[in-house]
CSV table of C-alpha atoms and ligand atoms in Angstrom, one decimal:
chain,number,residue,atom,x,y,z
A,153,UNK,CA,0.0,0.0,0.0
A,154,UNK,CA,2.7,2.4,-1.1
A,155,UNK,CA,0.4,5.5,-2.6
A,156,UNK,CA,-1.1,7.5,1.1
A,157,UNK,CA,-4.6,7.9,1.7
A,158,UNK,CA,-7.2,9.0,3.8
A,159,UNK,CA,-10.5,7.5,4.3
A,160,UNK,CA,-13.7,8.1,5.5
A,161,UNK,CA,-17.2,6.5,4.4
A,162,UNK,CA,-20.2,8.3,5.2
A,163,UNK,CA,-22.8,5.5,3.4
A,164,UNK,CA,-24.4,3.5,6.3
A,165,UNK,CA,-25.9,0.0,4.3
A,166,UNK,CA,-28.7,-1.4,5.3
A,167,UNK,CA,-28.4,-5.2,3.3
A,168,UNK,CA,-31.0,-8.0,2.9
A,169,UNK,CA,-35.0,-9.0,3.0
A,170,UNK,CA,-36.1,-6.8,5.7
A,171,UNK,CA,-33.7,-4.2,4.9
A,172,UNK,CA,-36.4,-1.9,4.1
A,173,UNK,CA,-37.8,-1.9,7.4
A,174,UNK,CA,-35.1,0.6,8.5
A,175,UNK,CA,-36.2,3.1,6.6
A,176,UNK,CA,-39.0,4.6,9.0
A,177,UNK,CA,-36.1,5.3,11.7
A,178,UNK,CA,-33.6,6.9,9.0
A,179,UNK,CA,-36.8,9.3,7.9
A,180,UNK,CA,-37.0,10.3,11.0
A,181,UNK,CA,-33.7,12.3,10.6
A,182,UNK,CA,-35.1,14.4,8.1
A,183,UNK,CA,-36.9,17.4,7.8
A,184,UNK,CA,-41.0,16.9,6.3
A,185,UNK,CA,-40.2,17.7,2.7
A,186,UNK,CA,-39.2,14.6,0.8
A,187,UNK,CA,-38.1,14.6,-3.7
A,188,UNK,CA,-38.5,11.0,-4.7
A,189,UNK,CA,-37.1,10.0,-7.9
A,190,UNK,CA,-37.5,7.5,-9.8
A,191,UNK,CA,-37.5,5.3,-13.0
A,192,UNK,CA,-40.1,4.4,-15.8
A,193,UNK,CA,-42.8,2.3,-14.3
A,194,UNK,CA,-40.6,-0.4,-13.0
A,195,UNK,CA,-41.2,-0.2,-9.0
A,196,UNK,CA,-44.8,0.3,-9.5
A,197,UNK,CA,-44.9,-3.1,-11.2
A,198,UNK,CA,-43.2,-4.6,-8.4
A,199,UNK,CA,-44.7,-2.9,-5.4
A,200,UNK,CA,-41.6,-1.0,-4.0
A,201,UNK,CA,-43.7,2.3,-4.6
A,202,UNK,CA,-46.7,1.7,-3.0
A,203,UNK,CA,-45.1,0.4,0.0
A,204,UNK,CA,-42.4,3.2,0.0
A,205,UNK,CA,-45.3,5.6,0.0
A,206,UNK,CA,-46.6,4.3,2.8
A,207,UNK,CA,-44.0,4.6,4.5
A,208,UNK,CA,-43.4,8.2,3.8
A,209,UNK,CA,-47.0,8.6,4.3
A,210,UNK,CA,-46.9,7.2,8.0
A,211,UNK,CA,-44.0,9.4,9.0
A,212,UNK,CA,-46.2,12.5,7.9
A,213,UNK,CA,-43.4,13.4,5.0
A,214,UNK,CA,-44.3,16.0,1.9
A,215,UNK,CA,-43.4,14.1,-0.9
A,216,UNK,CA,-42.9,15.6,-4.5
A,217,UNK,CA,-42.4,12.9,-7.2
A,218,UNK,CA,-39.8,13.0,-9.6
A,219,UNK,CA,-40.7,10.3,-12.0
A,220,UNK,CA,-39.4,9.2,-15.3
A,221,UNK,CA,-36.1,8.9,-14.9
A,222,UNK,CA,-33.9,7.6,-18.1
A,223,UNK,CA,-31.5,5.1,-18.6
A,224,UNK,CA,-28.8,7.5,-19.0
A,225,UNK,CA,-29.6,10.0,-17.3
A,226,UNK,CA,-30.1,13.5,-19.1
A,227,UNK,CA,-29.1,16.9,-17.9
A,228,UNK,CA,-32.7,18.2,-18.4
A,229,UNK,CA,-34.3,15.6,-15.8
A,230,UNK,CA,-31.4,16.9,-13.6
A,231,UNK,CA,-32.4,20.8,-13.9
A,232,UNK,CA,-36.0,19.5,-13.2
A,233,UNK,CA,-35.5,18.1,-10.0
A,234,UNK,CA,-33.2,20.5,-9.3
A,235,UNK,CA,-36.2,23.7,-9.8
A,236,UNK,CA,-38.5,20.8,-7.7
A,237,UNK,CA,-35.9,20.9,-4.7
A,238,UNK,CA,-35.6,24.7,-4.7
A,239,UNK,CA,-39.7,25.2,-4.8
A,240,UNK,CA,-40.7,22.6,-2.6
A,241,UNK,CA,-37.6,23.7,0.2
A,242,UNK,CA,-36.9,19.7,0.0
A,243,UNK,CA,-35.1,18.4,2.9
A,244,UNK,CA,-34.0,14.9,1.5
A,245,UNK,CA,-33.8,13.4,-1.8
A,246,UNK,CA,-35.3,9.1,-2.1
A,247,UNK,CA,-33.5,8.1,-5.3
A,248,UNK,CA,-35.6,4.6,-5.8
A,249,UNK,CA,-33.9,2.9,-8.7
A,250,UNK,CA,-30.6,2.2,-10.6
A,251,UNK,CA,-27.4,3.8,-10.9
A,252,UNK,CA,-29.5,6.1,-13.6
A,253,UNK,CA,-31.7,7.0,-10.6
A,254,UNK,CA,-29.3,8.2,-7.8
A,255,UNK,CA,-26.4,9.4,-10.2
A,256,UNK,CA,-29.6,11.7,-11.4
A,257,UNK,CA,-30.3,12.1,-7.5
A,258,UNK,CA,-26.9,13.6,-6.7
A,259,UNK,CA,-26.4,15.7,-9.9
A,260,UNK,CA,-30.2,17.2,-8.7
A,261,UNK,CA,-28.2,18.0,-5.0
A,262,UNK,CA,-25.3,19.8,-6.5
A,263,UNK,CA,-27.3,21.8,-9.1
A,264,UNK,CA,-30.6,23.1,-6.6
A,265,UNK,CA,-28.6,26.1,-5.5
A,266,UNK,CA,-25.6,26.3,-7.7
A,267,UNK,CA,-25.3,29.6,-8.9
A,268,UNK,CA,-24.6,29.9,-13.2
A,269,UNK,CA,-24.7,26.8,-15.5
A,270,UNK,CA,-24.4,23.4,-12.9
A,271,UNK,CA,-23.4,21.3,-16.4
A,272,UNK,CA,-20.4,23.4,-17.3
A,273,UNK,CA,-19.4,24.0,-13.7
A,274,UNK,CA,-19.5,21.0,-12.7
A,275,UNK,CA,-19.3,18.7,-15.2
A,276,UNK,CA,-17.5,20.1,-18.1
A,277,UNK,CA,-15.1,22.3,-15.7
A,278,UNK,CA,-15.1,19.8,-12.4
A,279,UNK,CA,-15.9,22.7,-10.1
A,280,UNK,CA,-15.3,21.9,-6.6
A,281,UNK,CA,-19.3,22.2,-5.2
A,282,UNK,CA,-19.1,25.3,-2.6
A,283,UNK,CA,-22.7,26.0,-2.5
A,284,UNK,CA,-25.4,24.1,-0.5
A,285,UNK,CA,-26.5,20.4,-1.1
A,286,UNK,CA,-29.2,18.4,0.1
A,287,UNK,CA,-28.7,15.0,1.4
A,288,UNK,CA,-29.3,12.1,-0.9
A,289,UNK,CA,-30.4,8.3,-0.1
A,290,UNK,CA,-30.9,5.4,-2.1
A,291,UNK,CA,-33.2,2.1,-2.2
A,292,UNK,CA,-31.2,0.0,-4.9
A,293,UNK,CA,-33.3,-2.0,-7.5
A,294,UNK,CA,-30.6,-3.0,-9.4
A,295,UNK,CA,-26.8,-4.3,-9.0
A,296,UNK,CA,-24.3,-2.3,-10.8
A,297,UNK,CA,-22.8,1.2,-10.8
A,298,UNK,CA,-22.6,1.1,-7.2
A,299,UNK,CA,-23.8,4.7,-7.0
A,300,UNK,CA,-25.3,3.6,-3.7
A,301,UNK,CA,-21.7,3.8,-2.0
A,302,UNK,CA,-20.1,6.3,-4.2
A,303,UNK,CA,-20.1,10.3,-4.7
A,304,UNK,CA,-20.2,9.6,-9.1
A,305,UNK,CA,-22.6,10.9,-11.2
A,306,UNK,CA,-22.7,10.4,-14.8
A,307,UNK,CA,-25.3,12.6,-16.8
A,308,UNK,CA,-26.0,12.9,-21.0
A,309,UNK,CA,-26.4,16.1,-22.3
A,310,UNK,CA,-28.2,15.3,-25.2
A,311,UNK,CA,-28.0,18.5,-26.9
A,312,UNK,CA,-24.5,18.3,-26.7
A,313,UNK,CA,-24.4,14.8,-27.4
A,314,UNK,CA,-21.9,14.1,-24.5
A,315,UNK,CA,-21.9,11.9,-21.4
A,316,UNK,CA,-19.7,13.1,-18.6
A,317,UNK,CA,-19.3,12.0,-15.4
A,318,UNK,CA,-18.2,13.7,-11.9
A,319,UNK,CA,-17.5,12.3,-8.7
A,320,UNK,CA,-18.0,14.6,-5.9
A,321,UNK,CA,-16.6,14.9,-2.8
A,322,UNK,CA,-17.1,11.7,-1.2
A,323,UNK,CA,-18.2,13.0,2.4
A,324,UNK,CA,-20.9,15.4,0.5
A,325,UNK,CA,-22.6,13.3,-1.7
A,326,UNK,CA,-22.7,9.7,-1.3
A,327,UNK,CA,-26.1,8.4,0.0
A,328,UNK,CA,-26.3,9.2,3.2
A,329,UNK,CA,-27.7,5.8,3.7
A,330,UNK,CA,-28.6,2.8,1.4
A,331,UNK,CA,-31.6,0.1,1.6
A,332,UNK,CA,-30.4,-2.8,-0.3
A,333,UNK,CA,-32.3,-6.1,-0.4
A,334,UNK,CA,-31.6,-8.6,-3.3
A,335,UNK,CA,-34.9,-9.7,-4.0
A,336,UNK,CA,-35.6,-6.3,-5.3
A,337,UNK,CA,-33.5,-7.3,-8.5
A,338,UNK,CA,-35.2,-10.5,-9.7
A,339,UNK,CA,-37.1,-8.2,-11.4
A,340,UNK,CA,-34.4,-6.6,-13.5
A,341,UNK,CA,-34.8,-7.8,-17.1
A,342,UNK,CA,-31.8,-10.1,-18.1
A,343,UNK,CA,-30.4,-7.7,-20.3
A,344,UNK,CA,-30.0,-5.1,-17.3
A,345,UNK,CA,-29.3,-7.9,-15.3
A,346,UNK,CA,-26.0,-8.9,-17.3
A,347,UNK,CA,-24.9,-5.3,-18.3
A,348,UNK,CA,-25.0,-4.7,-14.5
A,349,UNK,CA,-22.2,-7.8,-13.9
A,350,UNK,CA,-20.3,-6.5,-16.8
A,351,UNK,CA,-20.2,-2.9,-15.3
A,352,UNK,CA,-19.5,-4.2,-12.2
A,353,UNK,CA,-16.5,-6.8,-13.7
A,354,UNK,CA,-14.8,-3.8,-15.9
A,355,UNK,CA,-15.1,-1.7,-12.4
A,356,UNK,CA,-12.8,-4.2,-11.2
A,357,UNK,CA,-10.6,-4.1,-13.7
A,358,UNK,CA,-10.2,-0.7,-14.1
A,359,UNK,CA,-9.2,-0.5,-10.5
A,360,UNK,CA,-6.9,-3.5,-11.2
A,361,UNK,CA,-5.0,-3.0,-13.9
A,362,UNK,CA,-2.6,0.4,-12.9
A,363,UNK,CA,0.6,-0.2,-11.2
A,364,UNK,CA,3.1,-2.8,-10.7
A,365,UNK,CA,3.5,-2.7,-6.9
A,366,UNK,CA,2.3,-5.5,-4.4
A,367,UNK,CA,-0.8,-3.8,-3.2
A,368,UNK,CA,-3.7,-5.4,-1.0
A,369,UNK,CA,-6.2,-3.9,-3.4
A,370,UNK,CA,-5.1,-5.9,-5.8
A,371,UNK,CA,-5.6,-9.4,-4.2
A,372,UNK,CA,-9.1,-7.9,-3.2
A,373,UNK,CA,-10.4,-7.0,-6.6
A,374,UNK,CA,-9.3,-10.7,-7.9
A,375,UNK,CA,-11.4,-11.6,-4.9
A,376,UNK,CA,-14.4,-10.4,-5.6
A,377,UNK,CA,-13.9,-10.7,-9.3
A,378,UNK,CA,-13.7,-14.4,-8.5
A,379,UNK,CA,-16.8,-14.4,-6.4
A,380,UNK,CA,-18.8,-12.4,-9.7
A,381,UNK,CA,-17.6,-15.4,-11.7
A,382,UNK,CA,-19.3,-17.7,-9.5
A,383,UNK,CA,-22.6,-16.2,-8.6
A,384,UNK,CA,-22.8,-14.9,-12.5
A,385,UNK,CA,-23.3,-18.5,-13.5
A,386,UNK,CA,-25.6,-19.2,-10.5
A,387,UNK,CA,-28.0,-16.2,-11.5
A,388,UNK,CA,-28.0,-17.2,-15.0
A,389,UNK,CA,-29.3,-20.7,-14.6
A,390,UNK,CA,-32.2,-19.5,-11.4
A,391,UNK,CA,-32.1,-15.7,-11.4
A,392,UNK,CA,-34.1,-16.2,-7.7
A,393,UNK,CA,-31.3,-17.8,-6.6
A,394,UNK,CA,-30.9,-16.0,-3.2
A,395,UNK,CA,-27.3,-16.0,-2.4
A,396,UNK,CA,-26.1,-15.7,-5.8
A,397,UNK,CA,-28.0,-12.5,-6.2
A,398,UNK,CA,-27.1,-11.2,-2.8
A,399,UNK,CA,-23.2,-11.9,-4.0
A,400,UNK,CA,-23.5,-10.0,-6.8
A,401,UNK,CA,-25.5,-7.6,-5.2
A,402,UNK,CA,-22.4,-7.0,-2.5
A,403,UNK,CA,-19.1,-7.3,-5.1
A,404,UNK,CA,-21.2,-4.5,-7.1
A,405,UNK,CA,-21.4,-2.2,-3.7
A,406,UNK,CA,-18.0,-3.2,-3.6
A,407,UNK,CA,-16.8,-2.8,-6.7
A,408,UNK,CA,-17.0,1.1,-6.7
A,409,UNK,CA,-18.0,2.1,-2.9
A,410,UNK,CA,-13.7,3.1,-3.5
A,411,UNK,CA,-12.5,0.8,-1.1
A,412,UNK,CA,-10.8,-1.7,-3.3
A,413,UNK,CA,-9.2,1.5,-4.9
A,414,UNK,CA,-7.2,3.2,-2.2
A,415,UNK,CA,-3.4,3.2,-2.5
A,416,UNK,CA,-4.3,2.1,-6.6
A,417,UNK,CA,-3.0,3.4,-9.7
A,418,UNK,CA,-5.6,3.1,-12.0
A,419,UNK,CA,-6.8,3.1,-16.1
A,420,UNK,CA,-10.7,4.3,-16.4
A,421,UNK,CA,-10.6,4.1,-20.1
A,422,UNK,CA,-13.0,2.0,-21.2
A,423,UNK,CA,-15.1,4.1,-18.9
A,424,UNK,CA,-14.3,7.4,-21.0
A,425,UNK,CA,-14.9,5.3,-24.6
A,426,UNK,CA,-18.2,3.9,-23.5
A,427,UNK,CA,-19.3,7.1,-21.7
A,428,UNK,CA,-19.8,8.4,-25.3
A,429,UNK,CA,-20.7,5.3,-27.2
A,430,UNK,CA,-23.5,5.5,-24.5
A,431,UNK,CA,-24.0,9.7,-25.8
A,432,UNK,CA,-24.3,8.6,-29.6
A,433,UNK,CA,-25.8,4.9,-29.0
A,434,UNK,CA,-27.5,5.3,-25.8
A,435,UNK,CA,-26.9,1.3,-25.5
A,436,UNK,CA,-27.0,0.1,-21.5
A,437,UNK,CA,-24.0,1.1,-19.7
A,438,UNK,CA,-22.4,-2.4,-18.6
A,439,UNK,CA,-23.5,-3.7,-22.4
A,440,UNK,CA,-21.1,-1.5,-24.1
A,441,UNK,CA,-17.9,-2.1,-21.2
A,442,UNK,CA,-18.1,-5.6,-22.2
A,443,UNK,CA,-17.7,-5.3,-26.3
A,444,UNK,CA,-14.7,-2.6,-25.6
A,445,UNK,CA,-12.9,-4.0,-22.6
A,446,UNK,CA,-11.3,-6.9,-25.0
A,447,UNK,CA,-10.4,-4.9,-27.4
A,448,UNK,CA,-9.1,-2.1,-25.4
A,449,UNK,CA,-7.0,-5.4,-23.2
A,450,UNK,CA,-5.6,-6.7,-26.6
A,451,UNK,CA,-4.0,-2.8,-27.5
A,452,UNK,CA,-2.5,-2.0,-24.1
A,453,UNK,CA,-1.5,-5.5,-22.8
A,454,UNK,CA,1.9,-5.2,-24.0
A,455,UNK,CA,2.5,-2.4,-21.9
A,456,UNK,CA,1.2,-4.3,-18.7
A,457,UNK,CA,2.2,-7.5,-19.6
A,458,UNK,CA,3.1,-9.0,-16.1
A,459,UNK,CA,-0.1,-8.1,-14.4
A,460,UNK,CA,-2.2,-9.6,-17.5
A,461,UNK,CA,-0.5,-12.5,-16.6
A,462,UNK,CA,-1.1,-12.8,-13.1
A,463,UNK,CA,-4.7,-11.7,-14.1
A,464,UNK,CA,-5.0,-14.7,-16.6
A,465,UNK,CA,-4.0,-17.4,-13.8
A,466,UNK,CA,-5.3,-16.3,-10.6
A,467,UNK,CA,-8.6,-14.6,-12.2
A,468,UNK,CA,-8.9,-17.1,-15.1
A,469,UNK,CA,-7.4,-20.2,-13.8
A,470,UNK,CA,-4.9,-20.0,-17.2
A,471,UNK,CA,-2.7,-23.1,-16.5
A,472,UNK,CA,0.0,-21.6,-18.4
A,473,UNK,CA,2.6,-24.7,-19.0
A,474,UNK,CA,4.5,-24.2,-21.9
A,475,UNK,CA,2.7,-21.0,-22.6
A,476,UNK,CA,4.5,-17.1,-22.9
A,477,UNK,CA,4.0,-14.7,-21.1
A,478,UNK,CA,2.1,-13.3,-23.7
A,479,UNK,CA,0.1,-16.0,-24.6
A,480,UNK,CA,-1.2,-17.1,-21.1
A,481,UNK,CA,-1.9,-12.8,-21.5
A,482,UNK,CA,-4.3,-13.3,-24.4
A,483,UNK,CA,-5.8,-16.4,-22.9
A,484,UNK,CA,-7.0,-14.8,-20.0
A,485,UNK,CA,-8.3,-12.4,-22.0
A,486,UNK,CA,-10.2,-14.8,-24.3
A,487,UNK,CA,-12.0,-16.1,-21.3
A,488,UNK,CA,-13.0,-12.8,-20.1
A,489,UNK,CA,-14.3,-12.1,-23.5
A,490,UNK,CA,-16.3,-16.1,-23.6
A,491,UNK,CA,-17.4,-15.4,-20.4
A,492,UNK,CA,-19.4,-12.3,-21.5
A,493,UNK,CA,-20.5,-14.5,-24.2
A,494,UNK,CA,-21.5,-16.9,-21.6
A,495,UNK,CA,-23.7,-14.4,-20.1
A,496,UNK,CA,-25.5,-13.1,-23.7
A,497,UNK,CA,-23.6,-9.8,-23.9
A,498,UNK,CA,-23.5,-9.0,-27.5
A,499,UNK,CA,-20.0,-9.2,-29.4
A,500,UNK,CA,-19.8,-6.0,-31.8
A,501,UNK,CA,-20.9,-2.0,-31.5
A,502,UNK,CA,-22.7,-2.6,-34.6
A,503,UNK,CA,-25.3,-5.0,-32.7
A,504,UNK,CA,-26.1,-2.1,-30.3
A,505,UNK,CA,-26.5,0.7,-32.8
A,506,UNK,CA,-23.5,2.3,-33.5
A,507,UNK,CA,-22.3,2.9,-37.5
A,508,UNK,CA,-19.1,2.9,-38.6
A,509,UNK,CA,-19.6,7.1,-39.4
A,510,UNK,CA,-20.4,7.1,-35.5
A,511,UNK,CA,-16.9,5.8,-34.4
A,512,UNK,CA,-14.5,8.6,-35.3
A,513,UNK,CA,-16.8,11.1,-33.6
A,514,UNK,CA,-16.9,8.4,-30.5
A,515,UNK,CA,-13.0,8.2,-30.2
A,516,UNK,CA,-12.8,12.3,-31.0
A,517,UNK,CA,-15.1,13.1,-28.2
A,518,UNK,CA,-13.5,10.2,-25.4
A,519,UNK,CA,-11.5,11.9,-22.6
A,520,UNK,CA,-7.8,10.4,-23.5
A,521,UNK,CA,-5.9,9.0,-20.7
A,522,UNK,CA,-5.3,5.1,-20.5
A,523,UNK,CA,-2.9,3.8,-17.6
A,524,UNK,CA,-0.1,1.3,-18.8
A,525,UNK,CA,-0.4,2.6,-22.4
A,526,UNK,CA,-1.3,6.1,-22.8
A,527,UNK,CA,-4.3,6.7,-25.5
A,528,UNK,CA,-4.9,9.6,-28.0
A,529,UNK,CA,-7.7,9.6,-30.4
A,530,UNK,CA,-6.1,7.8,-32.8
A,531,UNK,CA,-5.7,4.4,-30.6
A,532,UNK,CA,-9.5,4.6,-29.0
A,533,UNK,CA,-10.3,4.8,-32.7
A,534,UNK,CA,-8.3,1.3,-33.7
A,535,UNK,CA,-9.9,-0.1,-30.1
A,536,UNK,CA,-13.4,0.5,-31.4
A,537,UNK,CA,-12.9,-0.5,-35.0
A,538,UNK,CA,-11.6,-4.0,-33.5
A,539,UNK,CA,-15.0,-5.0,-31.5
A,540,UNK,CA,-17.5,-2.9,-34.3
B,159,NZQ,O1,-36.8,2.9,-15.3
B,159,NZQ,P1,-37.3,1.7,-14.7
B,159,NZQ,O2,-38.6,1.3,-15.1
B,159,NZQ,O3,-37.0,1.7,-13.2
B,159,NZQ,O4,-36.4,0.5,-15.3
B,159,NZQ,C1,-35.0,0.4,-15.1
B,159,NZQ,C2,-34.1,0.8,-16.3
B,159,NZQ,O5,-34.9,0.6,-17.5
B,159,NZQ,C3,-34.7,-1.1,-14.9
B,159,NZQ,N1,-34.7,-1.6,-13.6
B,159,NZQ,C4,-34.0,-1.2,-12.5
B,159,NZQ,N2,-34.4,-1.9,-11.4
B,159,NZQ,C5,-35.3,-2.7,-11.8
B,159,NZQ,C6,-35.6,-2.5,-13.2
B,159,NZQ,N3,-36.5,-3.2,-13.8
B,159,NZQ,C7,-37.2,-4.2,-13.2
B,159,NZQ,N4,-37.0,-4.4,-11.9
B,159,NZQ,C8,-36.1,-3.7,-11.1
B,159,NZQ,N5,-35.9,-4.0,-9.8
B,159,NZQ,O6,-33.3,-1.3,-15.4
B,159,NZQ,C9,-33.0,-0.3,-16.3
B,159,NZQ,C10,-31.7,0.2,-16.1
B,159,NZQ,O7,-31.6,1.0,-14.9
B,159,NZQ,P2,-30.3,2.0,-14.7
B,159,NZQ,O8,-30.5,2.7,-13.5
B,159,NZQ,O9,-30.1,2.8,-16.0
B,159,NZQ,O10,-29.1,1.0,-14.7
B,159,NZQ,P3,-27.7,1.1,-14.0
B,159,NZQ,O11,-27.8,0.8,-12.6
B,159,NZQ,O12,-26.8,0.2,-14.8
B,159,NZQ,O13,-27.2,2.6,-14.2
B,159,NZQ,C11,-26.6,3.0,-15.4
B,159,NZQ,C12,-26.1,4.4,-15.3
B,159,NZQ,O14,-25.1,4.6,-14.2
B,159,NZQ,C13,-24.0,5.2,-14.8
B,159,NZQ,C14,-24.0,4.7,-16.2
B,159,NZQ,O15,-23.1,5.5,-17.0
B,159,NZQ,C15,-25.4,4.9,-16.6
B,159,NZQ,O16,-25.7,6.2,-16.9
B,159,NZQ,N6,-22.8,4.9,-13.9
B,159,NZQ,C16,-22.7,5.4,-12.7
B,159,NZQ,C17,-21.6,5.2,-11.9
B,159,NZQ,C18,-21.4,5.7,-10.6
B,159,NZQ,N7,-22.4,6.4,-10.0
B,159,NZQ,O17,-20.4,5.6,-10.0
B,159,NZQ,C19,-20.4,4.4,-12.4
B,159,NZQ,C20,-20.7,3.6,-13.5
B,159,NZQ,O18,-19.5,3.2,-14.2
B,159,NZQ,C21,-21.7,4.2,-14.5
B,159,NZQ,O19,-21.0,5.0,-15.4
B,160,ZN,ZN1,-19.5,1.5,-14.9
């Protein structure tokens, strides 16, 4: 653990069937005036909001809705809830949902009483937030982003036909607390259901692959990307499997609540790239990590080659006899690539919408950075016309 940090989490997780039961008490820290937000029409099929309301009902809470909410988030819904929040003098914001959901949720707290344009202040320019923010909490529907444990936010501005993301000050934005019960996600379609493990498998390896010190992070990430693996394949065959959705439930939390990232060097480029194949495509999140990762691992691995190794056989059980180095590399990227194969993740861009006229504006608009190879344009445009 050579790179110094400081830590403090201010998420308090509430996990498992009754996990909802807490949230009377927790409403009782709040003032009367309560912005919930939410999705399409997804927890009203299930239940969640009419038992949610009750809640909020019984504890004599004013609740404006904020309904509606896109996959993909877009900056209008953000200055909505944002005008909501200042009229209704809101003293806490429910996101009920996705990642889509609270990242909207947060980017609603920043922008209610920023002063000036809250999109180029604090997403375009990264503004450090100075003005007044109201507390946010989640009840997760769906395992993924884990935006229930994190200060991120990642909003499309259609208009401008770009997806950024922030992450806030940790302290000052993540949920204050987080109701998590698995059963809420048998409901998730499949499709959500395995772009969420393939967001929550590249967050792993984005954390992972940066640095070539012997750092505890490390052997945690392989960890939990080993326990994915395993509860993946569960879910797939009985999606109501309990403890298989509980486990990937908890390695998503994990995966990005910035624990398993302290004293990391790190590469979020296959973030940045699907970021804006997500602004021209508007393809789900986790769907489009999955077709770019490989490709993105075949350009750089070169430049990493030792830790693709040690990724290939402790991640991917790569045997390795008589193998190179860079061949037992490539294997255990293979697998990583049949695995998401395994799951139904489709293979190509093309499959989720994007054209080949699409994928020069996609690699001119993706923030450049990489971590063992460095990326300009020019490379994130040779990574996306190898998976199109
Ligand atoms: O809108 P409803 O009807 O609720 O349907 C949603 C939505 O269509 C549905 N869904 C969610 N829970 C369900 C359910 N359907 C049935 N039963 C349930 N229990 O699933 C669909 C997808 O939901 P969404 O919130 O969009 O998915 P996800 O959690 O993957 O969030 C994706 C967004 O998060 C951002 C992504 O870029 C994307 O915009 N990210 C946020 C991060 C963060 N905060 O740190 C990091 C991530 O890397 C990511 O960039
Ligand atoms: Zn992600």
């Amino acid at each position: 653990m050579i790179h110094d940090f400081t830590f403090c989490h201010p998420t308090k997780i509430y996990f498992g069937k009754k996990a909802l039961e807490n949230l009377p008490a927790e409403l009782n820290n709040y003032g009367k005036n309560i912005l919930l937000v939410y999705g399409k029409n997804s927890i009203k099929k299930n239940g969640l909001y009419d038992r949610i309301m009750e809640m909020l009902r019984a504890a004599g809470k004013n609740v404006v809705e904020l309904s509606g909410i896109n996959s993909n988030p877009r900056y209008t819904q953000l200055l909505e809830g944002a005008r909501l929040v200042r009229e209704n003098n809101v003293d806490l914001i429910l996101a009920v949902g996705g990642g889509s959901v609270i990242d909207c949720s947060k980017g609603i707290s920043a922008a209610a009483y920023c002063e000036g344009d809250p999109w180029e202040r604090y997403y375009v320019n990264q503004e450090p937030v100075t003005n007044k923010v109201v507390p946010v909490a989640s009840v997760l529907t769906m395992a993924g982003t884990a935006s229930e444990m994190n200060s991120g936010s990642v909003i499309t501005n259609e208009e401008q036909k770009l997806k950024l993301g922030r992450v806030y000050d940790l302290e000052m934005m993540s949920p204050r607390f987080s109701i998590l019960n698995p059963e809420y996600t048998y409901t998730v379609p499949k499709i959500q259901m395995i772009s969420g493990i393939a967001d929550v498998f590249s967050h792993l390896m984005e954390q992972y692959f940066g640095g070539e010190d012997d750092c505890t992070s490390d052997y945690l990430l392989e960890g939990v990307m080993l326990s994915l693996i395993n509860a993946s394949r569960k879910a797939l065959i009985n999606p109501e499997d309990y403890e298989a959705r509980s486990n990937i439930m908890w390695c998503a939390t994990m995966g990005l609540n910035k624990i398993l990232a302290l004293s990391k060097e790190q590469d979020w480029e296959v973030h940045m790239i699907e970021h804006q194949l997500g602004a021209y495509t508007d393809c789900p999140h986790g769907v489009g990590l999955a077709i770019i990762s490989p490709a993105y691992y075949r350009y750089i691995y070169t430049y990493g080659l030792p830790k693709f190794v040690r990724y290939a056989q402790n991640v991917w059980k790569v045997d390795g006899k008589g193998m190179t180095d860079e061949e037992i590399a490539l294997e255990g990227i293979r697998r990583l690539e049949s695995f998401f194969r395994e799951l139904g993740i489709p293979a190509t861009l093309r499959e989720v919408g994007a054209t080949e006229e699409m994928l020069p504006l996609i690699a001119k608009s993706t923030i450049p950075g990489g971590g063992y190879r460095q990326m300009e344009a020019a490379d994130i445009l040779e990574v996306l016309k190898a998976c199109y």
